[in-house]
Amino acid sequence: MSLNEDRIVPRGSERRGLRFVIAAAAVVFAGLAIVGALAIGYALAGFAIVTAVAVLTLRPAEEAGIAPPVAVTQRAGESLDVLVAGLPDPVIALDRNGRVLAFNDRARSLAPALRQGEPVSLALRMPELIETIGRAYASGEEQRVEYSERVPIDRWFEVIVVPVKHVTSLVRLDLVLMTFHDLTPLRRVEEMRADFVANASHELRTPLAALSGFIETLQGSARDDAPARERFLPIMQEQARRMARLIDDLLSLSRIELNAHRRPDTPVDLVPIVRQVVDSLQTLARDRGVTLQVEAAKALMVLGDHDELVRVFENLIENALKYGAAGKRVEITLTPGQSADGLPEAGVAVRDFGPGIAPEHLPRLTERFYRVDVRESRAQGGTGLGLALVKHILNRHRGRLLIESKPAAGATFTAYLPAVADSPQPK
Ligand code: ADP
């Protein structure tokens, strides 16, 4: 890409001045000689002296050996190209007429139709942007505008349009710099936050509405109806518990997110943690007619937060009991292994033999409030936050969750955690 240098650094003014002085001196001294005011010899000498002085004082700066600004010593266009290419955001430089002077690769990937020398409006067909450029020129002040693209994907940008004017006797810079800030990640986070608040409020509103309805009934038509009271109170209690569970899960999520950057550093053994969780869920397992089987190494040491790890295995085993009950059996296997990088790793697999999960749901299961079947989840007392919690806790431990399932063939959820190097191997 090269630039129209004349627009940025015209160097003709010094030469024009020089020519003018020499021509004027020739006319004046010739006139004086012709009218006899000056002898021809003196007239020639005078002309020679004026010409010499003019050449010495008015010749262009680079010829006089004066160090001129960079934009003159190097080719201005190349300088601008180098400058623009080194900037971290997409940048386009325009001349006074809105024609493209220079742009970097990032700007090219944003607007592939950009061509040096062509009006920028051909490549960026956004009237509000073109108006903003006009405003920046007219006011001489920085202007900002936001715009969004829908195709090929949703993206949001803020464009900062800065007029740059630097005019001296040697340099004339008169251009506009457009810098694009990608607001997409920020907007996504904002959208996610808004969705999350909407989902959380909706989840709370449902049991709250049920509770209010029962309270009104008990205050009104069922005031003296003892059998109705007996029926309603357990339902009300369950709705209150559901709200409490949801608030508890929401608080846990935000606490874990707050500590996400701090990796737990206490050595803990996963085997007693999993056995403790299995014991605490035996009543639920019996209610559902499911047998819980544990196969474990002698010890499996990781650096972890005891309570958070209890939460992980509670969620995974409880889900297997709730959604995989039809398989009548849940297997929990604890094994030492190696990560892809060859580092020691502990794996805890929870396998059920229930209906399994269709493949299209697998990538989304750890999203907050994502459920394969909302009605079933609610019936099971689910909040839709269990697997999101599991994922966040494992992330904080620098671990990961693997979900494998085939419809009608059960599901296996495996939590992998970096192990402390000297975990004893299974016998
Ligand atoms: P919930 O509170 O609804 O259980 P989770 O985040 O724990 O929320 O799980 C999300 C969804 O994943 C559940 O609603 C269920 O549809 C599905 N799911 C989780 N575990 C299993 C499993 N073992 N078998 C089948 N589906 C499961």
Short mmCIF file of C-alpha atoms and ligand atoms in Angstrom, two decimals:
data_model
loop_
_atom_site.label_atom_id
_atom_site.label_comp_id
_atom_site.label_asym_id
_atom_site.label_seq_id
_atom_site.Cartn_x
_atom_site.Cartn_y
_atom_site.Cartn_z
CA MET A 1 0.00 0.00 0.00
CA SER A 2 1.42 3.42 -0.77
CA LEU A 3 0.09 6.85 -0.11
CA ASN A 4 -0.71 9.91 -2.08
CA GLU A 5 2.21 11.80 -0.52
CA ASP A 6 1.22 15.21 -1.87
CA ARG A 7 -1.88 15.24 0.23
CA ILE A 8 0.06 14.71 3.40
CA VAL A 9 3.45 16.36 2.90
CA PRO A 10 3.53 18.89 0.07
CA ARG A 11 7.05 20.24 -0.39
CA GLY A 12 6.45 22.67 -3.26
CA SER A 13 5.97 25.86 -1.23
CA GLU A 14 9.70 26.43 -0.56
CA ARG A 15 10.53 25.98 -4.27
CA ARG A 16 7.78 28.38 -5.31
CA GLY A 17 9.15 31.03 -2.87
CA LEU A 18 12.66 30.62 -4.25
CA ARG A 19 11.53 31.05 -7.86
CA PHE A 20 9.52 34.13 -6.92
CA VAL A 21 12.49 35.87 -5.19
CA ILE A 22 14.89 35.15 -8.12
CA ALA A 23 12.34 36.37 -10.69
CA ALA A 24 11.64 39.55 -8.68
CA ALA A 25 15.39 40.26 -8.27
CA ALA A 26 15.91 39.81 -12.05
CA VAL A 27 13.08 42.26 -12.85
CA VAL A 28 14.23 44.85 -10.29
CA PHE A 29 17.95 44.78 -11.23
CA ALA A 30 17.19 44.73 -15.01
CA GLY A 31 14.84 47.71 -14.53
CA LEU A 32 17.48 49.65 -12.56
CA ALA A 33 20.12 48.96 -15.27
CA ILE A 34 17.74 49.93 -18.09
CA VAL A 35 16.73 53.24 -16.50
CA GLY A 36 20.43 53.90 -15.79
CA ALA A 37 20.08 53.95 -12.02
CA LEU A 38 22.65 51.16 -11.73
CA ALA A 39 25.64 50.24 -13.87
CA ILE A 40 25.18 46.93 -15.62
CA GLY A 41 28.07 45.39 -13.64
CA TYR A 42 26.55 46.42 -10.29
CA ALA A 43 23.11 45.22 -11.44
CA LEU A 44 24.54 41.78 -12.30
CA ALA A 45 26.47 41.59 -9.01
CA GLY A 46 23.37 42.61 -7.01
CA PHE A 47 21.24 39.99 -8.81
CA ALA A 48 23.89 37.33 -8.11
CA ILE A 49 24.02 38.21 -4.38
CA VAL A 50 20.21 38.20 -3.93
CA THR A 51 19.95 34.88 -5.80
CA ALA A 52 22.67 33.30 -3.64
CA VAL A 53 21.06 34.49 -0.38
CA ALA A 54 17.64 33.27 -1.54
CA VAL A 55 19.02 29.84 -2.50
CA LEU A 56 20.77 29.48 0.85
CA THR A 57 17.82 30.53 2.97
CA LEU A 58 14.80 29.28 1.01
CA ARG A 59 15.87 25.92 -0.49
CA PRO A 60 13.91 22.90 0.74
CA ALA A 61 14.83 21.68 4.20
CA GLU A 62 16.30 18.30 3.24
CA GLU A 63 18.66 19.96 0.73
CA ALA A 64 19.80 22.41 3.41
CA GLY A 65 20.85 19.54 5.67
CA ILE A 66 18.28 20.42 8.34
CA ALA A 67 16.81 17.30 9.99
CA PRO A 68 13.15 17.49 8.98
CA PRO A 69 10.30 15.55 10.65
CA VAL A 70 10.16 11.80 10.11
CA ALA A 71 7.18 12.08 7.80
CA VAL A 72 9.45 13.90 5.33
CA THR A 73 12.67 11.92 5.68
CA GLN A 74 10.94 8.60 5.12
CA ARG A 75 8.16 8.15 2.72
CA ALA A 76 5.11 9.39 4.59
CA GLY A 77 2.89 6.64 3.26
CA GLU A 78 5.19 3.89 4.44
CA SER A 79 5.48 5.51 7.86
CA LEU A 80 1.71 5.60 8.21
CA ASP A 81 1.42 1.98 7.04
CA VAL A 82 3.99 0.83 9.59
CA LEU A 83 2.31 2.81 12.34
CA VAL A 84 -1.16 1.52 11.55
CA ALA A 85 0.06 -2.09 11.15
CA GLY A 86 1.55 -2.01 14.67
CA LEU A 87 -1.70 -1.02 16.38
CA PRO A 88 -3.56 -3.77 18.27
CA ASP A 89 -7.08 -2.81 17.08
CA PRO A 90 -8.45 -2.52 13.54
CA VAL A 91 -7.44 0.97 12.31
CA ILE A 92 -8.21 2.85 9.08
CA ALA A 93 -6.63 6.20 8.13
CA LEU A 94 -8.66 8.44 5.79
CA ASP A 95 -7.94 11.65 3.97
CA ARG A 96 -10.14 14.76 4.04
CA ASN A 97 -12.39 13.34 1.33
CA GLY A 98 -13.03 10.09 3.14
CA ARG A 99 -10.65 8.12 0.92
CA VAL A 100 -8.63 5.31 2.45
CA LEU A 101 -4.95 6.21 3.04
CA ALA A 102 -3.88 3.19 5.06
CA PHE A 103 -5.33 0.31 7.10
CA ASN A 104 -4.03 -2.70 8.99
CA ASP A 105 -4.71 -6.43 8.59
CA ARG A 106 -7.21 -6.40 11.43
CA ALA A 107 -9.23 -3.73 9.60
CA ARG A 108 -8.97 -5.80 6.41
CA SER A 109 -10.51 -8.84 8.10
CA LEU A 110 -13.31 -6.61 9.39
CA ALA A 111 -14.00 -4.97 6.01
CA PRO A 112 -12.46 -7.09 3.22
CA ALA A 113 -13.61 -4.59 0.56
CA LEU A 114 -11.22 -1.85 1.83
CA ARG A 115 -8.97 -0.51 -0.94
CA GLN A 116 -6.34 2.19 -0.66
CA GLY A 117 -7.41 5.33 -2.51
CA GLU A 118 -11.11 4.38 -2.59
CA PRO A 119 -13.87 6.02 -0.52
CA VAL A 120 -14.24 4.18 2.77
CA SER A 121 -18.03 4.22 2.29
CA LEU A 122 -17.62 1.51 -0.38
CA ALA A 123 -16.19 -0.90 2.18
CA LEU A 124 -18.14 0.16 5.26
CA ARG A 125 -21.73 0.57 4.24
CA MET A 126 -22.96 2.09 7.46
CA PRO A 127 -24.54 5.53 7.15
CA GLU A 128 -24.09 6.30 10.87
CA LEU A 129 -20.35 5.65 10.56
CA ILE A 130 -19.97 7.87 7.50
CA GLU A 131 -21.91 10.62 9.29
CA THR A 132 -19.58 10.32 12.27
CA ILE A 133 -16.52 10.75 10.05
CA GLY A 134 -18.12 13.91 8.62
CA ARG A 135 -18.79 15.21 12.14
CA ALA A 136 -15.18 14.53 13.19
CA TYR A 137 -13.85 16.53 10.22
CA ALA A 138 -16.29 19.38 10.74
CA SER A 139 -15.74 19.73 14.49
CA GLY A 140 -12.06 18.79 14.57
CA GLU A 141 -12.90 16.71 17.66
CA GLU A 142 -12.96 13.01 18.50
CA GLN A 143 -16.31 11.29 17.81
CA ARG A 144 -17.56 7.87 18.87
CA VAL A 145 -20.25 5.64 17.43
CA GLU A 146 -21.41 2.08 18.11
CA TYR A 147 -22.67 -0.31 15.47
CA SER A 148 -23.50 -3.98 15.21
CA GLU A 149 -23.24 -6.66 12.53
CA ARG A 150 -25.63 -9.58 12.22
CA VAL A 151 -23.88 -11.57 9.49
CA PRO A 152 -22.05 -13.97 9.65
CA ILE A 153 -22.36 -13.73 13.45
CA ASP A 154 -23.58 -11.09 15.90
CA ARG A 155 -20.78 -8.62 16.64
CA TRP A 156 -20.71 -5.17 18.27
CA PHE A 157 -18.13 -2.44 17.76
CA GLU A 158 -17.36 1.01 19.04
CA VAL A 159 -15.61 3.19 16.47
CA ILE A 160 -13.49 6.11 17.66
CA VAL A 161 -12.93 8.68 14.93
CA VAL A 162 -10.03 11.06 15.65
CA PRO A 163 -9.12 13.92 13.29
CA VAL A 164 -5.33 14.43 13.12
CA LYS A 165 -4.19 17.81 11.90
CA HIS A 166 -0.56 18.89 12.05
CA VAL A 167 0.39 21.64 9.65
CA THR A 168 3.81 23.35 9.69
CA SER A 169 5.88 24.91 6.91
CA LEU A 170 7.42 21.48 6.29
CA VAL A 171 4.69 18.97 7.13
CA ARG A 172 1.01 18.92 6.41
CA LEU A 173 -0.78 16.04 8.07
CA ASP A 174 -4.52 16.24 7.67
CA LEU A 175 -6.26 12.92 8.13
CA VAL A 176 -8.72 10.97 10.21
CA LEU A 177 -7.93 7.81 12.19
CA MET A 178 -10.73 5.32 12.78
CA THR A 179 -10.12 2.75 15.54
CA PHE A 180 -12.52 -0.16 16.07
CA HIS A 181 -13.05 -1.62 19.56
CA ASP A 182 -14.67 -5.04 19.61
CA LEU A 183 -17.46 -4.86 22.22
CA THR A 184 -18.73 -8.40 21.45
CA PRO A 185 -17.26 -10.20 24.52
CA LEU A 186 -18.57 -7.44 26.79
CA ARG A 187 -22.03 -7.59 25.21
CA ARG A 188 -22.10 -11.39 25.50
CA VAL A 189 -21.32 -11.18 29.22
CA GLU A 190 -24.04 -8.53 29.62
CA GLU A 191 -26.54 -10.74 27.78
CA MET A 192 -25.58 -13.78 29.85
CA ARG A 193 -25.97 -11.80 33.05
CA ALA A 194 -29.40 -10.54 31.95
CA ASP A 195 -30.47 -14.11 30.97
CA PHE A 196 -29.19 -15.42 34.28
CA VAL A 197 -31.14 -12.87 36.32
CA ALA A 198 -34.26 -13.54 34.22
CA ASN A 199 -33.91 -17.31 34.71
CA ALA A 200 -33.19 -17.04 38.42
CA SER A 201 -36.19 -14.75 38.97
CA HIS A 202 -38.40 -17.08 36.97
CA GLU A 203 -37.26 -20.10 38.99
CA LEU A 204 -37.98 -18.28 42.24
CA ARG A 205 -41.27 -16.83 41.07
CA THR A 206 -42.85 -20.24 40.37
CA PRO A 207 -42.63 -21.65 43.93
CA LEU A 208 -43.36 -18.20 45.34
CA ALA A 209 -46.59 -18.01 43.32
CA ALA A 210 -47.57 -21.51 44.53
CA LEU A 211 -46.93 -20.55 48.16
CA SER A 212 -48.93 -17.31 47.85
CA GLY A 213 -51.82 -19.24 46.27
CA PHE A 214 -51.95 -21.76 49.11
CA ILE A 215 -51.71 -19.04 51.76
CA GLU A 216 -54.66 -17.19 50.16
CA THR A 217 -56.71 -20.41 50.01
CA LEU A 218 -55.96 -21.22 53.63
CA GLN A 219 -56.95 -17.69 54.65
CA GLY A 220 -60.14 -17.81 52.57
CA SER A 221 -62.21 -20.78 51.41
CA ALA A 222 -60.18 -23.41 53.29
CA ARG A 223 -59.97 -21.44 56.53
CA ASP A 224 -61.79 -24.15 58.53
CA ASP A 225 -60.99 -27.10 56.26
CA ALA A 226 -58.63 -29.29 58.30
CA PRO A 227 -58.14 -32.02 55.61
CA ALA A 228 -57.23 -29.33 53.01
CA ARG A 229 -54.70 -27.85 55.43
CA GLU A 230 -53.12 -31.28 55.92
CA ARG A 231 -52.82 -31.67 52.16
CA PHE A 232 -51.49 -28.17 51.45
CA LEU A 233 -48.87 -27.85 54.18
CA PRO A 234 -46.47 -30.55 52.84
CA ILE A 235 -46.73 -29.01 49.33
CA MET A 236 -45.99 -25.58 50.75
CA GLN A 237 -43.04 -26.99 52.65
CA GLU A 238 -41.66 -28.57 49.47
CA GLN A 239 -42.01 -25.26 47.57
CA ALA A 240 -40.22 -23.41 50.39
CA ARG A 241 -37.44 -26.03 50.29
CA ARG A 242 -37.15 -25.59 46.55
CA MET A 243 -36.67 -21.86 46.96
CA ALA A 244 -34.08 -22.44 49.68
CA ARG A 245 -32.19 -24.93 47.43
CA LEU A 246 -32.18 -22.48 44.58
CA ILE A 247 -30.87 -19.63 46.73
CA ASP A 248 -28.26 -21.98 48.18
CA ASP A 249 -27.09 -23.03 44.67
CA LEU A 250 -27.02 -19.42 43.45
CA LEU A 251 -24.92 -18.33 46.41
CA SER A 252 -22.56 -21.31 45.98
CA LEU A 253 -22.10 -20.46 42.30
CA SER A 254 -21.22 -16.85 42.96
CA ARG A 255 -18.86 -17.83 45.82
CA ILE A 256 -17.05 -20.31 43.57
CA GLU A 257 -16.84 -17.76 40.76
CA LEU A 258 -15.38 -15.24 43.17
CA ASN A 259 -12.63 -17.70 44.11
CA ALA A 260 -12.19 -19.11 40.61
CA HIS A 261 -8.63 -17.76 40.30
CA ARG A 262 -7.50 -19.27 43.64
CA ARG A 263 -6.61 -22.91 43.22
CA PRO A 264 -7.20 -24.95 46.40
CA ASP A 265 -3.94 -26.10 47.97
CA THR A 266 -4.92 -28.53 50.75
CA PRO A 267 -4.11 -32.21 50.07
CA VAL A 268 -7.34 -34.23 50.37
CA ASP A 269 -8.13 -37.88 49.76
CA LEU A 270 -11.03 -38.39 47.32
CA VAL A 271 -11.81 -41.94 48.50
CA PRO A 272 -13.30 -41.09 51.95
CA ILE A 273 -15.08 -38.06 50.38
CA VAL A 274 -16.86 -40.24 47.83
CA ARG A 275 -17.67 -42.92 50.47
CA GLN A 276 -19.14 -40.24 52.76
CA VAL A 277 -21.35 -38.92 49.92
CA VAL A 278 -22.47 -42.45 48.99
CA ASP A 279 -23.42 -43.13 52.63
CA SER A 280 -25.43 -39.90 52.82
CA LEU A 281 -27.36 -40.84 49.66
CA GLN A 282 -28.21 -44.42 50.64
CA THR A 283 -31.72 -43.43 51.76
CA LEU A 284 -32.46 -41.79 48.40
CA ALA A 285 -30.99 -44.83 46.61
CA ARG A 286 -33.24 -47.19 48.58
CA ASP A 287 -36.27 -44.98 47.83
CA ARG A 288 -35.49 -45.21 44.14
CA GLY A 289 -34.69 -48.92 44.24
CA VAL A 290 -31.09 -48.33 43.08
CA THR A 291 -27.93 -50.11 44.28
CA LEU A 292 -24.84 -47.93 44.71
CA GLN A 293 -21.52 -49.70 44.04
CA VAL A 294 -18.13 -48.14 44.77
CA GLU A 295 -14.85 -49.37 43.35
CA ALA A 296 -11.91 -47.42 44.67
CA ALA A 297 -8.15 -47.22 44.90
CA LYS A 298 -6.75 -47.28 48.43
CA ALA A 299 -6.30 -43.52 48.41
CA LEU A 300 -6.46 -40.83 45.73
CA MET A 301 -4.84 -37.58 46.82
CA VAL A 302 -5.60 -34.27 45.14
CA LEU A 303 -5.15 -30.63 46.14
CA GLY A 304 -8.70 -29.61 46.86
CA ASP A 305 -11.43 -27.97 48.88
CA HIS A 306 -13.17 -30.71 50.86
CA ASP A 307 -16.65 -29.14 50.92
CA GLU A 308 -16.60 -28.23 47.23
CA LEU A 309 -15.56 -31.77 46.27
CA VAL A 310 -18.40 -33.17 48.40
CA ARG A 311 -20.71 -30.92 46.38
CA VAL A 312 -19.35 -32.27 43.07
CA PHE A 313 -19.94 -35.94 43.95
CA GLU A 314 -23.28 -35.24 45.63
CA ASN A 315 -24.54 -33.64 42.45
CA LEU A 316 -23.24 -36.34 40.12
CA ILE A 317 -24.44 -39.28 42.23
CA GLU A 318 -27.78 -37.64 43.04
CA ASN A 319 -28.37 -37.00 39.31
CA ALA A 320 -27.58 -40.64 38.53
CA LEU A 321 -30.11 -41.70 41.19
CA LYS A 322 -32.74 -39.23 40.00
CA TYR A 323 -32.46 -39.51 36.22
CA GLY A 324 -30.97 -42.99 35.88
CA ALA A 325 -33.10 -44.79 38.48
CA ALA A 326 -34.62 -47.01 35.82
CA GLY A 327 -31.25 -48.79 35.45
CA LYS A 328 -31.44 -49.94 39.11
CA ARG A 329 -27.67 -49.67 39.50
CA VAL A 330 -25.11 -46.87 39.79
CA GLU A 331 -21.37 -47.60 39.66
CA ILE A 332 -18.80 -45.21 41.07
CA THR A 333 -15.18 -45.90 40.13
CA LEU A 334 -12.14 -44.02 41.45
CA THR A 335 -8.96 -44.53 39.46
CA PRO A 336 -5.54 -42.91 39.24
CA GLY A 337 -4.45 -42.11 35.70
CA GLN A 338 -2.54 -39.68 33.52
CA SER A 339 -3.60 -36.50 31.78
CA ALA A 340 -2.83 -35.84 28.10
CA ASP A 341 0.29 -33.97 29.29
CA GLY A 342 1.49 -37.07 31.17
CA LEU A 343 0.69 -35.60 34.61
CA PRO A 344 -0.90 -37.72 37.36
CA GLU A 345 -4.67 -37.41 37.42
CA ALA A 346 -7.50 -38.77 39.54
CA GLY A 347 -10.69 -39.86 37.78
CA VAL A 348 -14.04 -40.40 39.49
CA ALA A 349 -16.64 -41.91 37.15
CA VAL A 350 -20.33 -42.06 38.06
CA ARG A 351 -22.14 -44.42 35.73
CA ASP A 352 -25.85 -45.12 35.59
CA PHE A 353 -27.83 -47.50 33.40
CA GLY A 354 -30.89 -45.31 32.90
CA PRO A 355 -32.39 -43.81 29.74
CA GLY A 356 -29.25 -41.80 28.89
CA ILE A 357 -29.09 -38.40 27.19
CA ALA A 358 -29.50 -37.54 23.48
CA PRO A 359 -26.21 -36.27 21.97
CA GLU A 360 -27.53 -32.78 21.10
CA HIS A 361 -27.97 -32.02 24.82
CA LEU A 362 -24.50 -33.11 25.96
CA PRO A 363 -22.56 -29.89 25.18
CA ARG A 364 -25.14 -27.72 26.98
CA LEU A 365 -25.72 -29.73 30.16
CA THR A 366 -23.31 -27.63 32.25
CA GLU A 367 -24.99 -24.34 31.30
CA ARG A 368 -26.90 -22.69 34.09
CA PHE A 369 -30.59 -23.67 34.11
CA TYR A 370 -30.20 -25.98 31.11
CA ARG A 371 -32.31 -29.09 31.51
CA VAL A 372 -33.21 -31.85 29.09
CA ASP A 373 -36.71 -32.02 30.52
CA VAL A 374 -37.66 -29.06 32.73
CA ARG A 375 -40.78 -30.75 34.06
CA GLU A 376 -38.89 -33.87 35.12
CA SER A 377 -36.08 -31.82 36.68
CA ARG A 378 -38.63 -29.83 38.73
CA ALA A 379 -40.42 -33.01 39.73
CA GLN A 380 -37.08 -34.33 40.99
CA GLY A 381 -36.45 -31.15 42.98
CA GLY A 382 -33.78 -29.97 40.54
CA THR A 383 -32.66 -26.36 40.20
CA GLY A 384 -30.87 -26.69 36.86
CA LEU A 385 -27.68 -25.43 38.50
CA GLY A 386 -26.13 -28.72 39.69
CA LEU A 387 -23.86 -29.44 36.71
CA ALA A 388 -22.95 -25.75 36.35
CA LEU A 389 -21.70 -25.91 39.94
CA VAL A 390 -19.78 -29.11 39.19
CA LYS A 391 -18.10 -27.51 36.20
CA HIS A 392 -17.11 -24.36 38.09
CA ILE A 393 -15.72 -26.31 41.04
CA LEU A 394 -13.69 -28.58 38.74
CA ASN A 395 -12.39 -25.54 36.81
CA ARG A 396 -11.24 -23.97 40.08
CA HIS A 397 -9.39 -27.23 40.86
CA ARG A 398 -7.89 -27.18 37.32
CA GLY A 399 -9.89 -30.33 36.61
CA ARG A 400 -12.54 -31.14 34.00
CA LEU A 401 -15.81 -33.01 33.48
CA LEU A 402 -16.36 -35.59 30.77
CA ILE A 403 -19.94 -36.59 29.90
CA GLU A 404 -20.53 -39.73 27.85
CA SER A 405 -23.96 -41.06 27.08
CA LYS A 406 -26.05 -42.87 24.53
CA PRO A 407 -29.82 -42.90 24.58
CA ALA A 408 -31.10 -46.06 26.27
CA ALA A 409 -27.57 -46.98 27.35
CA GLY A 410 -27.14 -44.87 30.50
CA ALA A 411 -24.74 -42.01 31.17
CA THR A 412 -21.24 -41.69 32.62
CA PHE A 413 -20.09 -38.43 34.21
CA THR A 414 -16.34 -38.48 34.98
CA ALA A 415 -14.65 -35.81 37.08
CA TYR A 416 -10.89 -35.55 36.44
CA LEU A 417 -8.66 -33.75 38.93
CA PRO A 418 -4.89 -33.23 38.93
CA ALA A 419 -3.55 -35.75 41.47
CA VAL A 420 -0.82 -35.27 44.04
CA ALA A 421 2.14 -37.11 42.48
CA ASP A 422 2.59 -39.87 45.07
CA SER A 423 -0.97 -41.27 45.16
CA PRO A 424 -0.64 -44.96 46.00
CA GLN A 425 -1.61 -47.16 43.05
CA PRO A 426 -4.55 -49.57 43.37
CA LYS A 427 -3.76 -53.11 44.44
P1 ADP B 1 -31.00 -30.40 37.75
O1 ADP B 1 -31.14 -29.58 38.98
O2 ADP B 1 -32.09 -30.20 36.78
O3 ADP B 1 -30.73 -31.84 38.04
P2 ADP B 1 -28.31 -30.38 36.69
O4 ADP B 1 -27.48 -29.23 36.25
O5 ADP B 1 -27.78 -31.24 37.79
O6 ADP B 1 -29.72 -29.78 37.04
O7 ADP B 1 -28.56 -31.30 35.42
C1 ADP B 1 -29.02 -30.70 34.23
C2 ADP B 1 -29.84 -31.68 33.42
O8 ADP B 1 -29.01 -32.73 32.93
C3 ADP B 1 -30.92 -32.39 34.21
O9 ADP B 1 -32.08 -31.61 34.27
C4 ADP B 1 -31.12 -33.66 33.37
O10 ADP B 1 -31.99 -33.35 32.31
C5 ADP B 1 -29.74 -33.93 32.79
N1 ADP B 1 -29.02 -35.01 33.52
C6 ADP B 1 -28.09 -34.84 34.49
N2 ADP B 1 -27.61 -36.02 34.91
C7 ADP B 1 -28.24 -36.97 34.18
C8 ADP B 1 -28.19 -38.42 34.14
N3 ADP B 1 -27.38 -39.11 34.93
N4 ADP B 1 -28.99 -39.03 33.24
C9 ADP B 1 -29.81 -38.35 32.41
N5 ADP B 1 -29.91 -37.00 32.42
C10 ADP B 1 -29.15 -36.31 33.29
#
